[in-house]
Coordinates of C-alpha atoms and ligand atoms in Angstrom, one line a residue:
X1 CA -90.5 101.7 -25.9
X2 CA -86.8 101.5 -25.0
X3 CA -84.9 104.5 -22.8
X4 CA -81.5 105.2 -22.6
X5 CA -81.4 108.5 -20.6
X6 CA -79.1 110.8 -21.6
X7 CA -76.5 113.4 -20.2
X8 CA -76.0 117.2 -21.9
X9 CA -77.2 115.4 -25.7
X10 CA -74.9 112.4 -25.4
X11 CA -74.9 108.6 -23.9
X12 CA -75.2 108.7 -20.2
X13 CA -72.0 106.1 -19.8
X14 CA -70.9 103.1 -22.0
X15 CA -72.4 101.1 -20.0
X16 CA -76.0 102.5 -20.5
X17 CA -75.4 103.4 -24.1
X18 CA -74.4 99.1 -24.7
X19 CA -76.9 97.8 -22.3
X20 CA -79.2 95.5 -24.1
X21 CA -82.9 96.3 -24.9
X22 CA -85.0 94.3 -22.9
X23 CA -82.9 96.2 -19.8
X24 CA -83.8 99.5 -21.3
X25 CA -87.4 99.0 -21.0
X26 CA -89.5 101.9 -18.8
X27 CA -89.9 99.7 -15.1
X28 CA -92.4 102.3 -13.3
X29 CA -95.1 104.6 -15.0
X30 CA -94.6 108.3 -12.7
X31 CA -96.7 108.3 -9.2
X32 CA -99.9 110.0 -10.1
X33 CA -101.6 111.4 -6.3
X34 CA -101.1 110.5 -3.4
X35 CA -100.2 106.9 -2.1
X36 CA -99.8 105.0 1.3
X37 CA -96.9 102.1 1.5
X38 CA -95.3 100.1 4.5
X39 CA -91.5 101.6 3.2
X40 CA -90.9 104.2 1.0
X41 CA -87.6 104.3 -0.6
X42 CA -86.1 107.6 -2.3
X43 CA -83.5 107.5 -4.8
X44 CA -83.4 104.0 -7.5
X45 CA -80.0 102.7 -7.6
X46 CA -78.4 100.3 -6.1
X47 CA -79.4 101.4 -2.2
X48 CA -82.4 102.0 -2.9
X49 CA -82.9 98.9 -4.8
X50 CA -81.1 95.9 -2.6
X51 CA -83.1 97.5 0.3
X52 CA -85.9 96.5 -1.6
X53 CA -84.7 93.2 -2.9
X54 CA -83.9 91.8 0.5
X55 CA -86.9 93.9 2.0
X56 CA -89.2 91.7 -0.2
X57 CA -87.4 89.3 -0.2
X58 CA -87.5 88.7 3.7
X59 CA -91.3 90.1 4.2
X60 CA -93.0 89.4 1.0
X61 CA -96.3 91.0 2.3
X62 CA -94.3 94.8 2.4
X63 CA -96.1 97.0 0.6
X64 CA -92.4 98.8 -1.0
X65 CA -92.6 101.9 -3.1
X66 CA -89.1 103.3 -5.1
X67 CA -89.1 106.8 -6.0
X68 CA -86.6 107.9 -8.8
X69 CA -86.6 111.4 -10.1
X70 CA -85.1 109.5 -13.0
X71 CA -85.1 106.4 -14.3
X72 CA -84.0 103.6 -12.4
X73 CA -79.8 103.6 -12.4
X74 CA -80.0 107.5 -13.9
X75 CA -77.3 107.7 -10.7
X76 CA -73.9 106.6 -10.2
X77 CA -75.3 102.7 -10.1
X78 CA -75.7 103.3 -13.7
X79 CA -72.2 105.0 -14.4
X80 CA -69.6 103.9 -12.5
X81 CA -66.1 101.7 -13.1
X82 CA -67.4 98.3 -12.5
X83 CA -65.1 97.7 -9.4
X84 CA -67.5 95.3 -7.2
X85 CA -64.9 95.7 -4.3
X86 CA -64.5 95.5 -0.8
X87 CA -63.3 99.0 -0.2
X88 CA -64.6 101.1 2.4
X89 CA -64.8 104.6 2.9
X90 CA -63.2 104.3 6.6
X91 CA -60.2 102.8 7.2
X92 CA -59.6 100.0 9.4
X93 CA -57.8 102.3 12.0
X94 CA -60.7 104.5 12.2
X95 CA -63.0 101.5 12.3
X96 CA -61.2 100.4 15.4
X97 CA -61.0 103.5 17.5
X98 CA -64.6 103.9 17.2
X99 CA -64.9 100.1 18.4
X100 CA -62.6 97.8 18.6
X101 CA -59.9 95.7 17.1
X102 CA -61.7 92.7 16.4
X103 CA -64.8 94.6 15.1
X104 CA -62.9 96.9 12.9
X105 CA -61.7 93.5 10.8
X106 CA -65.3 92.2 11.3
X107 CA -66.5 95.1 9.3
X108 CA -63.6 94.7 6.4
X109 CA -64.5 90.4 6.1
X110 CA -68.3 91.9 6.2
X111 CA -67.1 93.7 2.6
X112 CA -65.2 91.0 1.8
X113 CA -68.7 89.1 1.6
X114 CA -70.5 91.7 -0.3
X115 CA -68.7 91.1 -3.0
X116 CA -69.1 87.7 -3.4
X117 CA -72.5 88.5 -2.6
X118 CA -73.2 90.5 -5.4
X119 CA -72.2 87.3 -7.6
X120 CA -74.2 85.3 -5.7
X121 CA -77.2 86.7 -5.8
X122 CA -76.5 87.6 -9.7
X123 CA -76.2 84.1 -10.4
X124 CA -78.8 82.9 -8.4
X125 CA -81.7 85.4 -10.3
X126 CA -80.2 84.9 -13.6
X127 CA -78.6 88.1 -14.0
X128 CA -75.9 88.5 -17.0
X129 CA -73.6 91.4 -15.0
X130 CA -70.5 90.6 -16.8
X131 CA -69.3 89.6 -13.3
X132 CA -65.6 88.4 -13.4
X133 CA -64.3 87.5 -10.1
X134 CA -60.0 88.8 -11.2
X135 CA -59.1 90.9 -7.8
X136 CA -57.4 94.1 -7.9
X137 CA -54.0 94.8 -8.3
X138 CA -52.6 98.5 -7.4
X139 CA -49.5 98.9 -9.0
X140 CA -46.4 99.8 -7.8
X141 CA -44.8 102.6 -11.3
X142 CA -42.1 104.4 -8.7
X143 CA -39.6 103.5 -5.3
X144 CA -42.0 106.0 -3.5
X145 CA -45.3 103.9 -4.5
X146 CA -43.4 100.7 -3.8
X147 CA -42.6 101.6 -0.3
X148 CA -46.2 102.5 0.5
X149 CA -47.5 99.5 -1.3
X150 CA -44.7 97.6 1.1
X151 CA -46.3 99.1 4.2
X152 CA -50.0 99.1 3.1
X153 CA -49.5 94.9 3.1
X154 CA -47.5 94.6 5.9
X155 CA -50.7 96.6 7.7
X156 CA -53.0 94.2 6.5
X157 CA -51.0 91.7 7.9
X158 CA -50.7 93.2 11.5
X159 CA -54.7 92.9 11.1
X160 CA -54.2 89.6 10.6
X161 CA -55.3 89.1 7.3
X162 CA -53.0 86.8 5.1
X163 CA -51.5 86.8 1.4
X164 CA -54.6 85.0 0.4
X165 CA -56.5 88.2 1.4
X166 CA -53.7 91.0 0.6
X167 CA -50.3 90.2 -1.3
X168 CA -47.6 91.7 -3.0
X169 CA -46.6 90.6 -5.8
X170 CA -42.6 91.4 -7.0
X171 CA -42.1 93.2 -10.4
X172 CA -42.0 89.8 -12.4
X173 CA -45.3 88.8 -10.8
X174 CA -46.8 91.9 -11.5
X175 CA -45.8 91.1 -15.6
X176 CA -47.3 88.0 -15.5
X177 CA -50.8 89.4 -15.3
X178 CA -50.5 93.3 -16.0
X179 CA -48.1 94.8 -18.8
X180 CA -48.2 98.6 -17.4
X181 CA -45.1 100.9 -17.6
X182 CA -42.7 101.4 -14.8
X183 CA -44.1 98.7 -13.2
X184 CA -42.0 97.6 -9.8
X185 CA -44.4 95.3 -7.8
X186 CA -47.7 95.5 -7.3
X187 CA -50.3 94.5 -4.2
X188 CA -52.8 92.4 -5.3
X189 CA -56.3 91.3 -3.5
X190 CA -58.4 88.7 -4.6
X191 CA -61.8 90.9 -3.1
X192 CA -62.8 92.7 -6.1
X193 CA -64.8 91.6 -9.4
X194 CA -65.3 93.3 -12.2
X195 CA -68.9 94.3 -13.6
X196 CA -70.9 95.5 -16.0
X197 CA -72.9 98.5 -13.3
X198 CA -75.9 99.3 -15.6
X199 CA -76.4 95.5 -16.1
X200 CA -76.1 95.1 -12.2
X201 CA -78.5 98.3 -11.4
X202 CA -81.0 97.4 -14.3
X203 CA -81.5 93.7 -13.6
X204 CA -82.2 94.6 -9.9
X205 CA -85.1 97.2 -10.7
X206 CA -86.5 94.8 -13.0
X207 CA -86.4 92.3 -10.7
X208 CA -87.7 94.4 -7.3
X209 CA -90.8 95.5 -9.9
X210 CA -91.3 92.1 -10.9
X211 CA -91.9 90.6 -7.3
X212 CA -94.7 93.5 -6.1
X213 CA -92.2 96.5 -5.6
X214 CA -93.9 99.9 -7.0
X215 CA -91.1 101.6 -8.5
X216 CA -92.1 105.2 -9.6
X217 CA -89.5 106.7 -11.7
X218 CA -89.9 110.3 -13.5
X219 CA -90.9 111.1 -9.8
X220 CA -88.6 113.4 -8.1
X221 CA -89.1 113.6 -4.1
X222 CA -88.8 117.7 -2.8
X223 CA -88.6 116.8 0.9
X224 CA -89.0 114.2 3.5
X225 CA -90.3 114.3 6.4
X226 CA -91.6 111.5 9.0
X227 CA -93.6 109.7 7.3
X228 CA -94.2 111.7 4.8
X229 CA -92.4 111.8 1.2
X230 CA -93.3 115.1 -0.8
X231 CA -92.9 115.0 -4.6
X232 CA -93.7 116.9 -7.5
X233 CA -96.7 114.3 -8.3
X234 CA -98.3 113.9 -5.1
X235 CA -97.0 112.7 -1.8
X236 CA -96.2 109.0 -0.2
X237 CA -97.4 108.2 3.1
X238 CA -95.1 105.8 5.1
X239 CA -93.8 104.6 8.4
X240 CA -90.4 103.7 7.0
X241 CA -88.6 106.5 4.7
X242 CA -85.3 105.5 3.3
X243 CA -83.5 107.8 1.7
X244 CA -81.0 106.6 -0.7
X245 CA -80.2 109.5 -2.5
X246 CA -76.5 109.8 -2.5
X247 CA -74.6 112.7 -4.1
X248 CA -78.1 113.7 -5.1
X249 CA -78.7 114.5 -1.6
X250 CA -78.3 118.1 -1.5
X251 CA -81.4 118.1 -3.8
X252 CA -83.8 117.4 -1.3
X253 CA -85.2 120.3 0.7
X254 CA -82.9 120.8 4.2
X255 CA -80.3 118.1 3.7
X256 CA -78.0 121.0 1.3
X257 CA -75.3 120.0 3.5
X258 CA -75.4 116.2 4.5
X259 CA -73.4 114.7 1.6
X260 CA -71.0 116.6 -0.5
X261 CA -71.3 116.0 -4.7
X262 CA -67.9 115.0 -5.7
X263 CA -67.8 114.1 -9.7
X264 CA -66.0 111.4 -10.6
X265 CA -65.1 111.2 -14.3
X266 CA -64.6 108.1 -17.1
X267 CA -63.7 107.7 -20.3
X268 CA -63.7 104.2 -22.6
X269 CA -62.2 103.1 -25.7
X270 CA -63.3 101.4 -28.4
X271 CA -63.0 97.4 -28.6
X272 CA -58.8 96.7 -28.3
X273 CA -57.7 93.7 -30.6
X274 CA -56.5 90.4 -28.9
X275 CA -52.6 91.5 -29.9
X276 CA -53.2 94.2 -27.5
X277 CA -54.3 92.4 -24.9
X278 CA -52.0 89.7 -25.4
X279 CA -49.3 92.4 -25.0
X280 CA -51.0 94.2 -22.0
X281 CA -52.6 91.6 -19.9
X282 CA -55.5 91.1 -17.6
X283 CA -56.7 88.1 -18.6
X284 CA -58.6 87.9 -15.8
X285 CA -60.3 91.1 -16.2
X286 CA -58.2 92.8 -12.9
X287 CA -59.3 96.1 -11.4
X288 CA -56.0 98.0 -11.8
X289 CA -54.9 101.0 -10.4
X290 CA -51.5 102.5 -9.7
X291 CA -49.9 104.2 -6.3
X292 CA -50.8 107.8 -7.4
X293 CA -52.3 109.9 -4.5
X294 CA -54.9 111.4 -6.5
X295 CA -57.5 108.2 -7.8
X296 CA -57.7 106.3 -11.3
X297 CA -59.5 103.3 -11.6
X298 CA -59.5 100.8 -14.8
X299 CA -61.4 97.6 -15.9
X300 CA -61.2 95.3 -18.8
X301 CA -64.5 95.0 -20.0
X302 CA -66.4 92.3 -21.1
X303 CA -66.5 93.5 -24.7
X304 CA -62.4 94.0 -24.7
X305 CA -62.4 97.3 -24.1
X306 CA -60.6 99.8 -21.7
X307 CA -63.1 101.5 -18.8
X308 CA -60.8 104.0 -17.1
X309 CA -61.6 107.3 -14.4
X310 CA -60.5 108.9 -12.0
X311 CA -61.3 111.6 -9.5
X312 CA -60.1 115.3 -9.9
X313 CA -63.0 117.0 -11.4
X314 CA -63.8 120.5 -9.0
X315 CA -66.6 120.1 -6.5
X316 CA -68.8 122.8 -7.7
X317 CA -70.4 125.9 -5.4
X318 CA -73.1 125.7 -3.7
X319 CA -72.9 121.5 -3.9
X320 CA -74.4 122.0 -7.7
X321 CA -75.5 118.7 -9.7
X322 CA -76.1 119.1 -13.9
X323 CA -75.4 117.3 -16.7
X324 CA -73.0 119.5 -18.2
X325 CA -70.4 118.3 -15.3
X326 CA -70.6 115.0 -16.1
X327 CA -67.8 116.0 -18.8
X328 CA -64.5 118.0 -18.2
X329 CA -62.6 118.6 -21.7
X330 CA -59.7 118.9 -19.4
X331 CA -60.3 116.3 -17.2
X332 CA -61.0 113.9 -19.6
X333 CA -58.0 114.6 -21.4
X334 CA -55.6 113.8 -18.3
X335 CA -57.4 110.6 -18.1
X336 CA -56.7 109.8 -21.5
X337 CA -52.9 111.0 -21.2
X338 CA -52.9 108.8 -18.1
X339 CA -54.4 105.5 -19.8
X340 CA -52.0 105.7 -22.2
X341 CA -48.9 106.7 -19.9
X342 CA -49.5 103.1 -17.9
X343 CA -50.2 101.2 -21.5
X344 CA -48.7 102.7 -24.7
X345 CA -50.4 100.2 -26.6
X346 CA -53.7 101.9 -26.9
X347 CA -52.0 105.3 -28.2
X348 CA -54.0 104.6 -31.0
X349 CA -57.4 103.2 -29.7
X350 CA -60.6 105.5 -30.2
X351 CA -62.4 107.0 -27.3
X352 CA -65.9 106.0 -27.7
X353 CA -67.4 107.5 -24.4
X354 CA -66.6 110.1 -21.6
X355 CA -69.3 110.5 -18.6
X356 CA -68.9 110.9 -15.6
X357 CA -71.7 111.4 -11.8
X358 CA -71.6 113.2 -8.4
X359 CA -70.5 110.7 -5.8
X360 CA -71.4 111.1 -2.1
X361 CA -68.9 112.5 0.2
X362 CA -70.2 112.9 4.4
X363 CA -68.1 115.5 6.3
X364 CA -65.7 112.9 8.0
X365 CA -65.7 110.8 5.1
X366 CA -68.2 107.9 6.4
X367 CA -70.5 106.0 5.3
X368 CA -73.6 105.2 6.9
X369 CA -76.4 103.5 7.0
X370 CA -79.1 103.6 9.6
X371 CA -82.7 104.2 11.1
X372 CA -84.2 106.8 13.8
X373 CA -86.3 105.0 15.5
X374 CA -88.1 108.0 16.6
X375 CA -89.5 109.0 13.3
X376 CA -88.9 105.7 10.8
X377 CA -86.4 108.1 8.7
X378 CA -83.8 105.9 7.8
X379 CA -80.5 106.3 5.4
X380 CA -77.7 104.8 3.9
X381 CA -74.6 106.1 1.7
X382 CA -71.6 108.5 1.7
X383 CA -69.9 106.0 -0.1
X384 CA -67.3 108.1 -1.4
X385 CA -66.9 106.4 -4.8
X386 CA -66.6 102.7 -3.3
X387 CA -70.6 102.2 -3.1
X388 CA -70.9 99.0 -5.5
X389 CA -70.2 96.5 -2.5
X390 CA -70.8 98.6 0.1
X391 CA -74.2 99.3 -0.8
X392 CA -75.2 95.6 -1.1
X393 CA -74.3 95.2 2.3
X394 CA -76.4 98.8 3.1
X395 CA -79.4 97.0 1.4
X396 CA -79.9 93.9 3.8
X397 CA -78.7 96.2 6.9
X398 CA -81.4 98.1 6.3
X399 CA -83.9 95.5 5.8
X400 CA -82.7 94.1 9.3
X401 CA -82.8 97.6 10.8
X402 CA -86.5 98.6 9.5
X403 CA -87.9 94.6 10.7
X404 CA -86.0 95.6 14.3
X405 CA -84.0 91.9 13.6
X406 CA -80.7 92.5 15.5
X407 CA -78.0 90.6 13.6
X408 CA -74.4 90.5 12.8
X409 CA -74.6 93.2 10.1
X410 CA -76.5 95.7 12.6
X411 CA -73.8 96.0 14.7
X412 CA -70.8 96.6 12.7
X413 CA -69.6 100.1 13.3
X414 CA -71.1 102.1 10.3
X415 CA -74.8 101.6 11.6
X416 CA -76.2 104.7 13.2
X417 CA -73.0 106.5 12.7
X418 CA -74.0 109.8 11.9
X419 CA -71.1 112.3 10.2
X420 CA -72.4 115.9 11.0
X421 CA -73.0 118.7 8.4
X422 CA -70.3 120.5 5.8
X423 CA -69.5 123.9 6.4
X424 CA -71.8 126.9 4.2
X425 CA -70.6 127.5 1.6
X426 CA -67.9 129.5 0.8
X427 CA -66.0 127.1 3.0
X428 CA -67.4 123.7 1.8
X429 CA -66.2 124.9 -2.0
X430 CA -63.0 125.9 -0.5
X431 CA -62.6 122.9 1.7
X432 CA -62.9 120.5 -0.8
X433 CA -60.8 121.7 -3.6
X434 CA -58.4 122.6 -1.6
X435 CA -58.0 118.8 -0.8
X436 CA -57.6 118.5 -4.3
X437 CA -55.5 120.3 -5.3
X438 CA -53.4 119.4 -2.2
X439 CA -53.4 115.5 -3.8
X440 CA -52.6 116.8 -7.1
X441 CA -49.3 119.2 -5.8
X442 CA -48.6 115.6 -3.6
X443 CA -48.2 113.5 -6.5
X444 CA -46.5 116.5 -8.7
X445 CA -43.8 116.5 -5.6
X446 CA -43.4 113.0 -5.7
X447 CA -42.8 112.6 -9.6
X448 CA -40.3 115.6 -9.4
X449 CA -38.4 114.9 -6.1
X450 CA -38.6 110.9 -5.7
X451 CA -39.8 111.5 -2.2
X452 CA -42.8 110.7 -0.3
X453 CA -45.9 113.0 -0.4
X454 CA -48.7 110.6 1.3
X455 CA -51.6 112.8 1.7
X456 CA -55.0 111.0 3.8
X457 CA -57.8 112.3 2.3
X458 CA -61.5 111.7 0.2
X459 CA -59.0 111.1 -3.2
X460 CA -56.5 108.7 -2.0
X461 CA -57.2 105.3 -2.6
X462 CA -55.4 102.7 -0.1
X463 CA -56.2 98.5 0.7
X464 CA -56.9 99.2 4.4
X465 CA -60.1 100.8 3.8
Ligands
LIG501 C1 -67.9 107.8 -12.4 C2 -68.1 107.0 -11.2 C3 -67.3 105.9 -11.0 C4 -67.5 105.1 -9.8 N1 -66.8 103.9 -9.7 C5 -67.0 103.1 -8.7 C6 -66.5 101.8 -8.6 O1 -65.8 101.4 -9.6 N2 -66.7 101.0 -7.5 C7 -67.5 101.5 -6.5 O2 -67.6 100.7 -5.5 N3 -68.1 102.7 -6.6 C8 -67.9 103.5 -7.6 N4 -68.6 104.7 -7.7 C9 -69.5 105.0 -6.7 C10 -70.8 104.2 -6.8 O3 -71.3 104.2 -8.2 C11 -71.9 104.8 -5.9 O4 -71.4 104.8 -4.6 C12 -73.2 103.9 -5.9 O5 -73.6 103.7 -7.2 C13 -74.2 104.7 -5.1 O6 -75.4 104.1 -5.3 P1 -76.7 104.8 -4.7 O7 -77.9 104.0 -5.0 O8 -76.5 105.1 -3.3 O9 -76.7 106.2 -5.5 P2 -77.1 106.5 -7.0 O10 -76.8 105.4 -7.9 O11 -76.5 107.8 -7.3 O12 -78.7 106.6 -6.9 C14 -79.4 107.7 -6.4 C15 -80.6 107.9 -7.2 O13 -81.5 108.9 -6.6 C16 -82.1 109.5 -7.7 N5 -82.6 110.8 -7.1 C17 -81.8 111.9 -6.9 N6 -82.6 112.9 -6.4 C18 -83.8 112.4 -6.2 C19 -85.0 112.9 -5.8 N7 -85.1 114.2 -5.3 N8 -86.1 112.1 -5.7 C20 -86.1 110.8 -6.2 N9 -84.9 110.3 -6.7 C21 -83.8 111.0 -6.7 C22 -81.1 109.6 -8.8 O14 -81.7 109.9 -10.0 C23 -80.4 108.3 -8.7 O15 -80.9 107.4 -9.6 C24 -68.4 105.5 -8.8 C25 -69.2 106.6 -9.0 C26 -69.0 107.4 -10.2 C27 -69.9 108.6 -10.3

């Protein structure tokens, strides 16, 4: 019998609520007592599951367990905009001053790879992900957001990366391929596909559980330990623990206050007509976004239709994850105000869906992915909302790191970083809504005074990272 999990009564994205049957069907029956395995990965999306798919894949005689309180892509895998990018949480400064120059762009051509990775590997098992390879384009809507978009290419070009990796395009360039309002210029990168997520996060558990890999889901993990993963329907015995949990994190017993939930909301609209696309654009399916402090994101999906979010939903006390956050009346409405703001043309169009997730946010806004030797824990995530590419390349890091193979993705700068703790609460609440708010008052400043309000932070989206 088919699932389609659901969020607070209603679909638990587009994505999932369009996926087609045979992708639907239950992977893993619940663990029932106690088991031993070689690895035992917590959490089913996508870190959990391309640790598994290249863990096999390398070491076919692994015994591999996947425990998902869920089903298999209840997460973010399951939810998010479909940007297949090469964004990093980090940028490329901070990259550097942790290691070096030549390692920091090391790490950003390592992304680069992931993406086409993903495609790659989708094509090579078969996988229908609605991949389309169209790059991103960030557009330029004010003189302030030109400026930055200015200096954020001329950056990438004192890392040495060339227009064939990071261009801007002038105001006419930009109209050949997106119609959106206010447009001056816009940069463009090549490094980004569009996807369908559920279809990515589905086909991959299906996959995993048709090669040998256990995948338990309706199992939810209360603690881990070394070797030892305690759930609710008996406990795993392992040498090798990943945990691949994300903004579900604080859910596990002692780790409250490793990785901040963050909820990132989305909306989508009905099927647009060709005349509106013909008027709009993005005939190559772009990622799009515009030079706004605060986040959106947008996608043309497969099926013509607009998939649109943005960040800006409060982080909630006490780091708390339920259903009923995944929608914001409020929130939802901006987002809708805001799709139509950059293309009048779908004034009209229905909203189908709004969903949103929690998101993984580490203290100093790293991502990770690693293993203590000491006591075979090992981890990957605080992806902070860019974790489609970046956890592909988490996913055969960590199958390195667990078989002890030193290669070139083991020593880029992410592995074994470790971000320490968020403050207790009140000040974790505080802390991050402040920074919020602070990236909403930016962009309010900007629109009203024409000058620039740049604010670093979790909710700024920029192409060095
Ligand atoms: C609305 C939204 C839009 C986004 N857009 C983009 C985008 O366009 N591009 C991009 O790169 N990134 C995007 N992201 C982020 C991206 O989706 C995530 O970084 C990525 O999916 C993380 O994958 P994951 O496997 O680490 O975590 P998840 O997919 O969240 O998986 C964690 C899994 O762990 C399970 N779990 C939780 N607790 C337990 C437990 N106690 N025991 C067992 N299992 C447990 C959950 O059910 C879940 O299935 C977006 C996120 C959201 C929410």
């Amino acid at each position: 019998m088919s699932q389609r999990p659901e969020s607070a009564g209603e679909p638990l994205s587009l994505w999932w609520d369009t996926l087609p049957r045979e992708l639907t069907m239950p992977i893993g029956a619940p663990l029932d007592g106690d088991a031993d395995y070689d690895v035992a990965i917590v959490g089913g999306g996508y870190t959990g599951l391309w640790t598994a798919y290249y863990l096999q894949r390398a070491d076919p005689a692994l015994r591999i367990c996947v425990i998902e309180a869920n089903v298999a892509g209840f997460g973010a895998s399951g939810r998010n905009g479909g940007w297949a990018s090469a964004l990093f949480p980090a940028s490329l400064r901070q990259l550097a001053e942790r290691t070096d120059r030549t390692t920091a762009v090391r790490m950003k051509r390592t992304m680069h790879d992931a993406v086409d990775e993903i495609g790659r590997v989708a094509s090579s098992e078969g996988w229908d992900i609605e991949w389309c390879k169209g790059g991103t384009l960030g557009v330029a809507r004010s003189p302030i957001q030109l400026q930055r978009a200015e200096q954020d290419i001329a950056d990438m070009r004192s890392w040495g990366f060339g227009a064939d990796d990071y261009s801007l395009l002038s105001a006419h360039e930009t109209a050949a391929r997106v119609r959106m309002t206010d447009s001056l210029g816009a940069t463009s990168t090549p490094h980004c596909a569009a996807i369908n997520p559920a279809r990515l996060v589905r086909s991959l558990a299906m996959t995993v559980a048709s090669r040998g890999v256990r995948i338990f889901e309706r199992t939810a993990a209360i603690s881990i330990e070394a070797g030892l993963v305690r759930t609710s329907n008996g406990s795993v015995r392992a040498p090798i623990i990943v945990r691949a949990t994300e903004g579900y994190t604080a859910t596990l017993a002692g780790q409250r206050r490793a990785l901040a939930p963050v909820y990132s909301l989305m909306l989508a609209t009905e099927p647009l007509p060709d005349d509106i696309w013909n008027e709009i654009g993005l005939a190559d399916r772009e990622t799009f976004h515009d030079g706004r402090n605060l986040i959106i994101y947008g996608q043309r999906t497969a099926d013509g239709r607009f998939a649109f979010g943005g960040r800006g939903a409060p982080y909630h006390f006490g780091s708390r994850i339920d259903p009923v956050q995944d929608r914001n009346a409020a929130v939802h409405t901006a987002l809708r105000d805001v799709l139509v703001d950059l293309f009048p043309a779908v004034a009209q169009a229905r909203i189908t869906h709004t969903w949103g997730g929690p998101l993984g946010i580490a203290r100093d806004w790293w991502a990770s992915v690693g293993i203590d030797r000491s006591n075979g824990l090992a981890w990957a995530g605080g992806y902070v909302g860019d974790g489609v590419g970046t956890s592909n390349l988490s996913g055969r890091t960590l199958a390195d790191l667990i078989r002890e193979q030193a290669t070139v993705l083991t020593t880029v700068p992410w592995v074994n970083h470790h971000s320490r703790n968020w403050e207790p609460e009140p000040l974790r609440w505080i802390g991050t809504n402040l920074g919020l708010h602070v990236m909403n008052r930016a962009d309010a400043k900007e629109q009203r005074t024409g000058k620039e309000s740049r604010v670093a932070g979790i909710f700024a989206r920029k192409i060095g990272h």
